[in-house]
mmCIF file of C-alpha atoms in Angstrom:
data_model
loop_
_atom_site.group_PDB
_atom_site.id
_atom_site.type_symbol
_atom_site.label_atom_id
_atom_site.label_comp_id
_atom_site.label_asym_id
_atom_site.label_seq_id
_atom_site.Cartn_x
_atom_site.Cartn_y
_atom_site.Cartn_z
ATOM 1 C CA UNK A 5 34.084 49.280 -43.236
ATOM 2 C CA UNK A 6 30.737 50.914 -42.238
ATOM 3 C CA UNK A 7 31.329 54.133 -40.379
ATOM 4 C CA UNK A 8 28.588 53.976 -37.464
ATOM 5 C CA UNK A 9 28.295 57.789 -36.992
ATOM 6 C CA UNK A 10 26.465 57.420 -40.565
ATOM 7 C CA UNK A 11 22.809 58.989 -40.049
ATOM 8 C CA UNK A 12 20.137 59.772 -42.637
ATOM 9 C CA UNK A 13 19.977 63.358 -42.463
ATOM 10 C CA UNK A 14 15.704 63.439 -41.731
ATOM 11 C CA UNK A 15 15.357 60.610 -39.358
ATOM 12 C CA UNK A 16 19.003 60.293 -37.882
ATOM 13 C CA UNK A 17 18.674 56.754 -38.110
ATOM 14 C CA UNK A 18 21.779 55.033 -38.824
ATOM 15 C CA UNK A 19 23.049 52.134 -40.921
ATOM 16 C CA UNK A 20 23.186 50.048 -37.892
ATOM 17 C CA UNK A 21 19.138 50.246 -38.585
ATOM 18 C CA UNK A 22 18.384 50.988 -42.018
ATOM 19 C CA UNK A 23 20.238 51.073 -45.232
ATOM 20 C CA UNK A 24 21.170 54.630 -46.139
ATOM 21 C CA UNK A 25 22.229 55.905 -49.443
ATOM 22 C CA UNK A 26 25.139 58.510 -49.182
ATOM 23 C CA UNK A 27 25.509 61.517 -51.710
ATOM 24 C CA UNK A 28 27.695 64.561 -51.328
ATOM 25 C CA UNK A 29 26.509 68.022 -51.105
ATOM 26 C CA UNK A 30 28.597 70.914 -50.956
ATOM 27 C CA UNK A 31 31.861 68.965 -50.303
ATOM 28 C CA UNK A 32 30.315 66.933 -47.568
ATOM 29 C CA UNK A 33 29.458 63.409 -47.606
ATOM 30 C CA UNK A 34 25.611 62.641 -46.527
ATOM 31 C CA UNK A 35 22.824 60.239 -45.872
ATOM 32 C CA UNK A 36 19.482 59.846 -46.476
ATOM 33 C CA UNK A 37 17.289 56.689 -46.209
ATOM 34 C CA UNK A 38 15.085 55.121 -48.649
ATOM 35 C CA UNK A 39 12.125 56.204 -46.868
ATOM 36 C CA UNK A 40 13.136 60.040 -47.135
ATOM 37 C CA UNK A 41 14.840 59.751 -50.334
ATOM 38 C CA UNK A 42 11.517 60.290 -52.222
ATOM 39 C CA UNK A 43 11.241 63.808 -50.362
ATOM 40 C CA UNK A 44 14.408 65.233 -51.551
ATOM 41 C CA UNK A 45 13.490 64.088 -55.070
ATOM 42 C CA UNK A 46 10.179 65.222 -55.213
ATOM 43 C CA UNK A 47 10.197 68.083 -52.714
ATOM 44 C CA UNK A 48 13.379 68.793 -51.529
ATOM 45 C CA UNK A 49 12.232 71.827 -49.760
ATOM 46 C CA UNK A 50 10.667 70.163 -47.230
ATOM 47 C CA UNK A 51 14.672 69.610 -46.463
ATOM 48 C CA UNK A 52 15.454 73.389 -46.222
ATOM 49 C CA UNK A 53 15.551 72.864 -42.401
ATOM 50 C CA UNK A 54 18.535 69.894 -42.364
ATOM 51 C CA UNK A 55 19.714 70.605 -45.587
ATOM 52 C CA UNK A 56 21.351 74.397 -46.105
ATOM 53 C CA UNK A 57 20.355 76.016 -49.775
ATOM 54 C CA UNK A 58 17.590 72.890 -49.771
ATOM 55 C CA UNK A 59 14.768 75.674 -50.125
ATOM 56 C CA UNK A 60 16.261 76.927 -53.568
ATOM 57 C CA UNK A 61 16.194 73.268 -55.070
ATOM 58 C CA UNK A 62 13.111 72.715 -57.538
ATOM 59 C CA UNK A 63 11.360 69.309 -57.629
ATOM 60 C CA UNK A 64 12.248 66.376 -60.651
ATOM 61 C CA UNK A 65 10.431 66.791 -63.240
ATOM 62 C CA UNK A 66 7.170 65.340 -64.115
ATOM 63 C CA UNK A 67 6.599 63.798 -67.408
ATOM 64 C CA UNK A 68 3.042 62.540 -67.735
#
């Protein structure tokens, strides 16, 4: 069953709106949504500000 307090960490909306992907961090169980998933990817500092330690991450990398 779908726990409804389920939020994408960015946008805080919840699966009642969009589908979220969940992924744990530092013993906790989160959410993000397919349209922020991209950010903590790519550049997951831009999360720093919902996401404790996020500033320290560094980006995937690149292979061209």
């Amino acid at each position: 069953m779908t726990d409804d307090t389920s939020a994408c960490l960015v946008c805080k909306k919840t699966s009642g709106e969009i589908p979220l992907i969940s992924f744990r961090y530092r013993g906790t169980d989160l959410f993000i949504c397919p349209q922020h998933l991209p950010i903590l990817i790519h550049d997951p500092t831009k999360l720093a500000e919902v996401l404790p330690g996020a500033d320290g991450f560094k980006p995937a990398d690149h292979h061209d």
